[in-house]
Short mmCIF file of C-alpha atoms and ligand atoms in Angstrom, two decimals:
data_model
loop_
_atom_site.label_atom_id
_atom_site.label_comp_id
_atom_site.label_asym_id
_atom_site.label_seq_id
_atom_site.Cartn_x
_atom_site.Cartn_y
_atom_site.Cartn_z
CA MET A 1 66.49 97.07 127.63
CA ILE A 2 68.51 100.20 128.08
CA LYS A 3 69.68 101.37 124.35
CA ILE A 4 73.15 101.86 123.98
CA LEU A 5 75.26 103.30 121.58
CA VAL A 6 78.29 102.10 121.25
CA CYS A 7 80.68 105.11 118.68
CA LEU A 8 84.50 104.30 118.07
CA GLY A 9 85.59 105.22 114.66
CA THR A 10 89.61 105.41 115.12
CA ARG A 11 92.30 102.00 116.30
CA PRO A 12 92.02 103.01 119.39
CA GLU A 13 88.78 102.82 120.11
CA ALA A 14 88.58 99.67 118.82
CA ILE A 15 90.68 98.52 121.32
CA LYS A 16 89.59 100.66 124.28
CA MET A 17 86.29 100.12 123.75
CA SER A 18 86.43 97.33 122.99
CA LYS A 19 85.86 95.31 126.77
CA ILE A 20 83.94 97.58 128.37
CA ILE A 21 81.46 95.90 125.38
CA SER A 22 81.61 92.58 126.15
CA GLU A 23 80.79 93.77 129.65
CA LEU A 24 77.96 95.90 128.70
CA LYS A 25 76.32 92.59 126.97
CA ALA A 26 76.95 89.93 129.71
CA LYS A 27 75.03 92.18 131.69
CA LYS A 28 71.46 91.25 130.43
CA ILE A 29 70.79 94.82 130.71
CA PHE A 30 72.11 96.53 127.79
CA ASP A 31 70.50 96.32 123.65
CA VAL A 32 74.04 96.86 123.03
CA LYS A 33 74.60 98.06 119.51
CA VAL A 34 78.71 99.75 118.02
CA LEU A 35 78.54 102.33 115.50
CA SER A 36 82.06 102.70 113.46
CA SER A 37 82.24 105.59 111.68
CA GLY A 38 84.86 104.01 109.51
CA GLN A 39 87.19 107.34 110.38
CA HIS A 40 90.26 104.72 110.13
CA LYS A 41 90.19 101.43 107.66
CA GLU A 42 91.89 98.11 107.71
CA MET A 43 93.75 99.31 111.14
CA VAL A 44 90.22 99.74 112.59
CA SER A 45 88.29 96.94 111.28
CA ASP A 46 91.86 94.63 111.34
CA ALA A 47 91.98 95.29 115.00
CA LEU A 48 88.27 94.38 116.01
CA ARG A 49 88.42 91.33 113.62
CA GLU A 50 90.75 90.03 116.75
CA LEU A 51 89.39 91.20 119.13
CA LYS A 52 86.53 90.10 118.24
CA ILE A 53 83.83 92.80 118.51
CA LYS A 54 81.06 93.17 115.53
CA VAL A 55 80.15 96.46 113.69
CA ASP A 56 76.28 96.50 113.64
CA TYR A 57 76.68 100.84 111.78
CA ASP A 58 78.98 101.13 109.31
CA LEU A 59 79.60 105.30 108.24
CA LYS A 60 81.97 104.45 106.56
CA ILE A 61 83.45 107.91 105.95
CA MET A 62 87.43 107.27 104.86
CA LYS A 63 88.60 108.92 102.76
CA ILE A 64 92.68 108.72 101.45
CA GLY A 65 94.29 112.20 102.76
CA GLN A 66 90.91 113.49 104.69
CA THR A 67 90.36 116.74 106.71
CA LEU A 68 89.37 117.09 110.10
CA PHE A 69 86.58 119.09 107.75
CA GLY A 70 85.36 116.09 105.72
CA ILE A 71 85.10 113.67 108.55
CA THR A 72 83.17 115.78 111.28
CA ALA A 73 80.74 116.88 108.38
CA ASP A 74 80.23 112.78 106.86
CA ILE A 75 79.39 111.55 110.37
CA LEU A 76 77.76 114.16 111.54
CA ASN A 77 75.59 113.43 107.94
CA LYS A 78 75.12 110.03 107.94
CA SER A 79 75.15 109.42 111.60
CA GLU A 80 71.32 111.27 111.60
CA ALA A 81 69.82 107.86 110.46
CA VAL A 82 71.43 105.88 112.47
CA ILE A 83 70.51 107.53 115.56
CA ARG A 84 66.73 107.62 113.89
CA GLU A 85 66.54 104.57 113.68
CA PHE A 86 67.98 102.12 116.73
CA LEU A 87 66.73 105.92 118.74
CA PRO A 88 69.63 104.95 122.08
CA ASP A 89 69.14 106.14 125.71
CA ILE A 90 72.08 106.80 126.06
CA VAL A 91 74.87 107.09 123.31
CA LEU A 92 79.17 106.55 124.58
CA VAL A 93 82.18 107.45 123.88
CA HIS A 94 85.80 107.31 124.04
CA GLY A 95 88.62 109.89 123.81
CA ASP A 96 89.88 113.32 121.65
CA THR A 97 88.90 111.60 118.96
CA SER A 98 86.98 113.55 114.90
CA THR A 99 84.44 110.71 115.55
CA ALA A 100 84.41 110.17 119.45
CA PHE A 101 83.21 114.38 119.01
CA ALA A 102 80.49 114.52 116.12
CA LEU A 103 78.57 111.62 116.96
CA SER A 104 78.54 113.68 120.66
CA LEU A 105 77.16 116.59 118.85
CA ALA A 106 74.65 114.60 116.80
CA ALA A 107 74.13 112.67 120.49
CA PHE A 108 73.61 116.15 121.10
CA TYR A 109 71.60 117.60 118.62
CA SER A 110 69.51 114.41 119.65
CA LYS A 111 68.47 115.40 122.81
CA ILE A 112 70.05 112.26 123.25
CA THR A 113 73.04 111.24 126.87
CA VAL A 114 76.90 110.61 126.13
CA ALA A 115 78.46 108.91 127.85
CA HIS A 116 82.70 110.27 127.85
CA VAL A 117 84.85 107.17 128.50
CA GLU A 118 88.79 108.49 128.75
CA ALA A 119 87.55 112.08 130.18
CA GLY A 120 89.73 115.50 131.97
CA LEU A 121 92.65 114.51 129.99
CA ARG A 122 93.85 117.91 129.52
CA SER A 123 97.05 119.40 128.08
CA HIS A 124 95.77 123.06 128.93
CA ASP A 125 96.86 123.95 125.63
CA ILE A 126 94.96 123.39 122.38
CA TYR A 127 96.62 123.25 119.41
CA ASN A 128 98.40 120.26 120.76
CA PRO A 129 97.88 117.75 120.55
CA TYR A 130 95.24 118.79 117.68
CA PRO A 131 92.62 118.68 117.28
CA GLU A 132 92.03 117.18 120.39
CA GLU A 133 92.47 118.77 123.42
CA PHE A 134 89.41 120.42 121.67
CA ASN A 135 87.30 117.71 121.13
CA ARG A 136 88.01 116.51 125.36
CA ALA A 137 86.93 120.09 126.19
CA ALA A 138 83.69 119.61 123.81
CA ILE A 139 82.90 116.58 124.36
CA ALA A 140 82.80 117.22 128.24
CA ARG A 141 80.70 119.56 127.52
CA ILE A 142 78.47 117.60 125.63
CA ALA A 143 78.75 114.49 128.20
CA LYS A 144 76.34 113.55 131.47
CA TYR A 145 78.14 111.06 133.23
CA HIS A 146 82.06 111.17 132.79
CA PHE A 147 84.43 108.72 133.12
CA ALA A 148 87.80 108.85 134.50
CA PRO A 149 90.76 106.57 133.94
CA THR A 150 92.78 109.22 137.32
CA GLU A 151 91.95 111.12 139.85
CA SER A 152 93.99 114.17 138.51
CA ALA A 153 91.86 114.06 135.21
CA LYS A 154 88.53 113.92 137.80
CA GLU A 155 90.39 117.47 139.25
CA ASN A 156 90.13 118.37 135.01
CA LEU A 157 86.94 118.41 134.66
CA VAL A 158 86.55 119.63 138.74
CA ARG A 159 87.88 122.15 137.79
CA GLU A 160 85.49 123.23 134.46
CA GLY A 161 81.62 122.46 136.72
CA ILE A 162 80.99 119.75 135.51
CA ASP A 163 79.16 118.13 138.55
CA GLU A 164 81.89 116.03 141.07
CA GLU A 165 78.59 112.84 141.53
CA ASN A 166 78.52 111.96 137.51
CA ILE A 167 83.01 111.46 137.80
CA PHE A 168 83.78 108.33 138.20
CA VAL A 169 87.41 107.11 138.69
CA THR A 170 87.89 103.91 136.32
CA GLY A 171 91.53 103.16 135.05
CA ASN A 172 92.07 103.09 131.41
CA THR A 173 90.45 100.10 129.42
CA VAL A 174 93.50 100.29 127.70
CA ILE A 175 95.51 98.08 130.39
CA ASP A 176 92.30 95.78 130.31
CA VAL A 177 93.36 95.21 127.43
CA LEU A 178 97.60 94.99 127.62
CA VAL A 179 97.31 92.76 130.81
CA ASP A 180 94.39 90.00 128.76
CA ASN A 181 97.52 89.77 126.12
CA ILE A 182 100.66 89.91 127.81
CA ASP A 183 101.68 85.94 126.48
CA GLU A 184 105.18 84.91 128.20
CA LYS A 185 105.49 81.98 124.91
CA TYR A 186 104.67 85.15 122.37
CA ARG A 187 106.95 84.33 118.96
CA ASN A 188 106.89 85.91 116.00
CA PRO A 189 109.80 86.12 113.14
CA ASN A 190 109.49 89.04 112.78
CA LEU A 191 110.53 89.87 117.10
CA PRO A 192 114.44 90.28 116.83
CA MET A 193 116.87 88.39 118.35
CA GLY A 194 118.54 91.27 120.41
CA ASP A 195 117.43 94.04 120.98
CA PHE A 196 114.97 97.19 119.89
CA ILE A 197 113.22 100.20 120.42
CA LEU A 198 109.46 100.29 119.23
CA LEU A 199 108.45 103.71 117.13
CA THR A 200 105.24 104.70 116.17
CA ALA A 201 103.81 108.21 114.87
CA HIS A 202 101.98 109.47 114.08
CA ARG A 203 100.42 113.57 115.11
CA ARG A 204 98.60 115.18 112.59
CA GLU A 205 100.99 118.71 114.17
CA SER A 206 103.98 116.60 114.08
CA ILE A 207 103.36 116.66 109.79
CA PRO A 208 105.74 117.21 108.32
CA ASP A 209 108.50 119.50 110.53
CA GLY A 210 107.87 117.42 114.38
CA LEU A 211 107.91 113.88 112.16
CA SER A 212 110.65 114.85 109.65
CA ALA A 213 113.18 115.74 112.36
CA LEU A 214 112.08 112.98 114.23
CA PHE A 215 112.80 110.34 111.46
CA ARG A 216 116.52 112.90 110.73
CA ALA A 217 116.76 111.15 114.90
CA VAL A 218 116.22 107.65 114.20
CA ALA A 219 118.41 107.50 111.53
CA ARG A 220 121.62 108.44 113.67
CA ILE A 221 120.83 106.74 115.70
CA ALA A 222 120.54 103.82 113.44
CA ARG A 223 123.73 104.84 111.87
CA GLU A 224 125.12 105.38 115.54
CA PHE A 225 124.04 101.58 117.08
CA PRO A 226 124.27 99.62 114.40
CA LYS A 227 123.47 96.38 116.81
CA VAL A 228 120.48 97.47 117.17
CA GLU A 229 117.29 97.45 116.09
CA ILE A 230 114.45 100.10 115.55
CA VAL A 231 111.04 98.26 114.39
CA TYR A 232 109.13 100.27 113.29
CA PRO A 233 105.08 99.67 112.55
CA ILE A 234 104.48 102.85 110.19
CA HIS A 235 100.05 104.06 109.83
CA LYS A 236 98.76 104.01 107.25
CA ASN A 237 98.20 107.52 106.94
CA GLU A 238 100.27 107.98 103.28
CA LEU A 239 102.04 111.69 104.58
CA ILE A 240 104.68 109.84 107.22
CA ARG A 241 105.05 106.66 104.84
CA LYS A 242 106.58 109.28 102.30
CA LEU A 243 107.88 110.93 104.78
CA ALA A 244 109.73 108.51 106.41
CA GLY A 245 110.76 106.87 103.82
CA GLU A 246 112.76 109.47 102.39
CA ILE A 247 114.33 109.25 105.56
CA LEU A 248 115.13 106.04 106.67
CA PHE A 249 114.42 104.25 103.49
CA GLY A 250 117.23 101.32 102.32
CA MET A 251 119.11 101.84 106.57
CA GLU A 252 119.06 98.26 107.52
CA ASN A 253 118.98 97.86 111.12
CA VAL A 254 115.81 100.05 110.55
CA LYS A 255 112.61 97.49 109.54
CA ILE A 256 109.83 100.12 108.44
CA ILE A 257 106.43 97.27 108.96
CA GLU A 258 103.02 97.15 108.15
CA PRO A 259 101.05 98.08 111.64
CA LEU A 260 100.49 95.17 113.63
CA LEU A 261 98.07 94.13 115.51
CA PRO A 262 97.05 94.80 119.06
CA HIS A 263 98.05 91.44 120.76
CA ASP A 264 101.43 91.67 118.35
CA PHE A 265 101.39 94.88 119.13
CA HIS A 266 101.16 94.70 123.09
CA ASN A 267 104.25 91.84 122.73
CA PHE A 268 106.88 93.01 120.75
CA LEU A 269 105.89 96.21 123.38
CA TYR A 270 106.67 94.04 126.44
CA ARG A 271 109.29 92.70 124.83
CA CYS A 272 111.64 96.20 123.02
CA LYS A 273 114.12 97.86 124.99
CA PHE A 274 112.46 100.86 124.33
CA VAL A 275 109.80 103.01 122.92
CA ILE A 276 109.87 106.48 121.02
CA THR A 277 106.31 107.02 120.08
CA ASP A 278 103.37 110.32 120.11
CA SER A 279 100.85 107.74 120.94
CA GLY A 280 98.50 108.55 123.85
CA GLY A 281 97.29 104.72 124.28
CA ILE A 282 101.20 103.65 124.24
CA GLN A 283 102.06 106.48 127.34
CA GLU A 284 99.56 104.57 129.08
CA GLU A 285 100.90 100.73 127.97
CA SER A 286 104.26 102.00 128.44
CA ALA A 287 103.12 103.15 131.98
CA TYR A 288 101.82 100.08 132.90
CA LEU A 289 104.19 98.11 131.44
CA GLY A 290 107.98 100.13 133.48
CA LYS A 291 108.49 100.19 129.51
CA PRO A 292 110.70 104.10 128.94
CA ALA A 293 109.10 105.91 126.76
CA LEU A 294 110.99 108.96 125.09
CA VAL A 295 107.69 110.88 124.17
CA VAL A 296 107.55 112.93 121.37
CA ARG A 297 105.82 115.52 121.97
CA LYS A 298 105.62 119.30 122.91
CA CYS A 299 103.44 118.39 125.94
CA THR A 300 101.43 115.58 127.16
CA GLU A 301 97.59 115.08 128.91
CA ARG A 302 99.11 112.68 130.62
CA LYS A 303 100.94 114.81 133.27
CA GLU A 304 101.13 112.52 136.19
CA LEU A 305 102.75 110.13 134.57
CA LEU A 306 106.26 112.05 134.27
CA SER A 307 106.45 111.97 138.30
CA TYR A 308 105.87 108.46 138.40
CA SER A 309 106.56 106.40 135.59
CA SER A 310 108.27 105.74 132.78
CA ILE A 311 107.72 108.27 130.49
CA LYS A 312 109.63 111.24 129.76
CA LEU A 313 108.27 113.68 127.65
CA VAL A 314 111.47 114.63 125.31
CA GLY A 315 109.96 117.92 122.76
CA THR A 316 110.25 117.01 119.03
CA GLY A 317 113.60 118.42 117.61
CA GLU A 318 116.36 115.91 116.50
CA ASN A 319 119.48 116.23 119.30
CA ASP A 320 116.37 115.87 121.98
CA VAL A 321 115.30 112.95 120.51
CA PHE A 322 118.79 111.91 119.63
CA SER A 323 119.98 112.74 122.82
CA GLU A 324 117.78 110.91 124.72
CA ALA A 325 117.41 108.38 123.69
CA LYS A 326 121.54 107.63 123.39
CA LYS A 327 121.49 108.36 127.15
CA LEU A 328 118.94 105.12 127.33
CA LEU A 329 121.50 103.04 124.51
CA GLU A 330 124.96 103.43 127.01
CA ASN A 331 124.08 104.17 130.45
CA ASP A 332 122.08 101.51 132.43
CA GLU A 333 121.76 103.75 135.57
CA GLU A 334 119.59 106.06 133.38
CA TYR A 335 118.07 103.27 131.70
CA ARG A 336 117.35 101.67 135.58
CA LYS A 337 116.01 104.90 136.62
CA MET A 338 112.89 105.43 133.34
CA SER A 339 111.85 101.36 134.18
CA ILE A 340 109.42 102.18 136.89
CA SER A 341 105.90 100.92 136.12
CA THR A 342 102.83 102.82 138.01
CA LYS A 343 99.31 101.58 138.91
CA LEU A 344 98.13 104.77 138.71
CA LEU A 345 95.56 104.18 135.37
CA GLY A 346 94.29 100.61 137.35
CA GLU A 347 95.16 96.61 137.60
CA GLY A 348 92.65 95.73 133.93
CA ASP A 349 89.38 96.02 135.62
CA ALA A 350 88.71 99.52 134.18
CA SER A 351 85.94 98.42 131.47
CA ARG A 352 84.18 95.82 133.89
CA LYS A 353 83.94 99.41 136.54
CA ILE A 354 82.42 101.60 133.75
CA ALA A 355 79.81 99.03 132.35
CA SER A 356 78.61 97.96 136.42
CA GLU A 357 78.12 102.06 136.65
CA LEU A 358 76.73 102.60 134.15
CA SER A 359 74.01 99.80 134.88
CA LYS A 360 73.58 101.24 138.47
CA LEU A 361 72.72 104.48 136.53
CA LEU A 362 70.35 104.28 134.43
CA LYS A 363 68.27 100.83 135.41
CA LYS A 364 65.07 101.96 135.16
C1 LIG B 1 93.62 109.70 113.87
C2 LIG B 1 92.59 110.71 115.76
C3 LIG B 1 92.66 110.54 116.58
C4 LIG B 1 94.18 109.25 117.00
C5 LIG B 1 94.87 108.19 115.97
C6 LIG B 1 95.30 106.82 116.32
C7 LIG B 1 91.63 112.58 114.83
C8 LIG B 1 91.66 114.00 114.09
N1 LIG B 1 92.96 112.32 114.36
O1 LIG B 1 94.18 110.03 114.22
O2 LIG B 1 93.23 112.18 117.27
O3 LIG B 1 95.69 109.57 118.32
O4 LIG B 1 93.37 108.42 115.30
O5 LIG B 1 95.62 106.47 115.54
O6 LIG B 1 90.54 111.78 115.19
N2 LIG B 1 94.95 105.82 107.10
C9 LIG B 1 94.50 105.10 106.06
N3 LIG B 1 93.51 103.99 107.16
C10 LIG B 1 93.81 103.42 107.85
C11 LIG B 1 93.78 104.59 108.63
C12 LIG B 1 93.84 105.61 108.60
O7 LIG B 1 94.48 104.29 105.13
O8 LIG B 1 92.96 102.39 108.26
C13 LIG B 1 94.98 107.02 105.87
C14 LIG B 1 94.01 107.79 105.36
O9 LIG B 1 95.27 107.95 104.56
C15 LIG B 1 93.41 109.31 106.60
C16 LIG B 1 94.92 109.22 106.92
O10 LIG B 1 94.96 108.00 107.33
O11 LIG B 1 92.86 110.38 106.12
C17 LIG B 1 94.82 110.09 108.43
O12 LIG B 1 94.70 109.79 109.48
P1 LIG B 1 93.18 110.67 110.50
O13 LIG B 1 91.80 109.29 111.15
O14 LIG B 1 92.52 111.47 109.56
O15 LIG B 1 94.24 110.73 111.05
P2 LIG B 1 95.13 109.89 112.10
O16 LIG B 1 96.32 110.68 112.73
O17 LIG B 1 94.56 108.42 111.78
N1 LIG B 2 98.62 100.32 118.33
C1 LIG B 2 98.24 98.77 117.43
N2 LIG B 2 99.37 98.27 116.23
C2 LIG B 2 100.35 99.37 116.60
C3 LIG B 2 100.32 101.29 116.78
C4 LIG B 2 99.65 100.43 117.71
O1 LIG B 2 98.05 98.16 117.55
O2 LIG B 2 101.42 99.11 115.35
C5 LIG B 2 97.59 99.82 119.67
C6 LIG B 2 99.35 100.75 120.83
O3 LIG B 2 98.60 99.32 121.34
C7 LIG B 2 97.53 101.66 121.20
C8 LIG B 2 96.45 101.89 120.11
O4 LIG B 2 97.32 101.82 119.69
O5 LIG B 2 97.01 100.50 122.13
C9 LIG B 2 97.84 103.14 120.21
O6 LIG B 2 96.71 103.79 119.05
P1 LIG B 2 97.36 105.12 118.06
O7 LIG B 2 99.03 105.46 118.82
O8 LIG B 2 97.32 105.24 117.02
O9 LIG B 2 96.49 105.96 118.72
P2 LIG B 2 97.28 107.54 120.45
O10 LIG B 2 96.71 106.63 121.19
O11 LIG B 2 97.66 108.03 120.51
O12 LIG B 2 95.49 107.43 120.08
#
């Protein structure tokens, strides 16, 4: 058996690794163990329960108000014993979180091969998003195998000197889960009857100024369009909850709710009028669905989506967010122009492709 340690720790990693785990297990040539850093607590355990993924090793590192120093140091310290016990042939990490970075480093220190899922995304601005742009570039330096979602992600890696033979273009695994979850018969008492905007926000570099500006823009949208509901499944981060509470408290058509499970979130996304977000994964999902998405960031590492889909980068200024949202609510032509879906990220078979490549690469 080939021993593979699949690493995750945050909500998007749980979602985006879930089908790779089941595909690998189905192959019967792998001894698959799942390691969660526990960088997220409830947000990961809830998602994993729904996705039916069992964690074998939980480092349980999450602290309220955790810092990048704490996350990285705790994961490095606590992963050593797991790696010594399991002695994996290969460590699989995802994307650009501090979990992925610290566990790649731990594997490197143990001279264990690393494979990187969602490799090659680049904004080319080391502070945006922060610290993710650094994390993913550092992981690329450590990893041997690179699963790039798109051709342009592959080109980024080739430009950095990665051997083309070790790069595999697979699509994005988030689409695999999304496709499974969309349900025409979905019902939920919290789903608004009329038009609603879905909102999510969490980026570190936007706390506090970017998020305050975003929430002021949301308050203006809510006042100017009282018939439109804004549904905001809020991140567990207490700094974000405090900022949102200060600016949005008491607004009748702004519904701040607990984070949604992936199945619920995907069905809310499918039904909303448009989404306002700073998330990476939600850009991908919106692009696939052709759901207009206003991306509240200075730059994006998913640049190819801007030209071919429903994604618009609007920056982090209050007026920009407000005026772009107003346009989508008032101007049908603008709305129609943004409702373009793309298959650039695959059609739901990325996890299967990654598991097949790994079995070919690692068969002894
Ligand atoms: C992390 C990742 C980011 C990813 C995001 C996905 C890093 C540095 N950041 O950012 O790349 O886009 O996850 O959501 O890797 N909290 C809870 N319960 C939870 C989860 C979080 O209480 O289940 C609170 C804790 O107080 C924690 C804070 O949220 O300290 C921030 O979590 P953290 O993982 O540091 O940052 P994210 O913004 O979630
Ligand atoms: N998501 C979810 N519930 C929510 C909000 C988001 O399940 O309340 C899912 C979403 O569908 C996507 C992923 O979480 O698959 C995105 O995670 P997040 O925005 O936290 O991180 P990022 O993608 O920016 O790293």
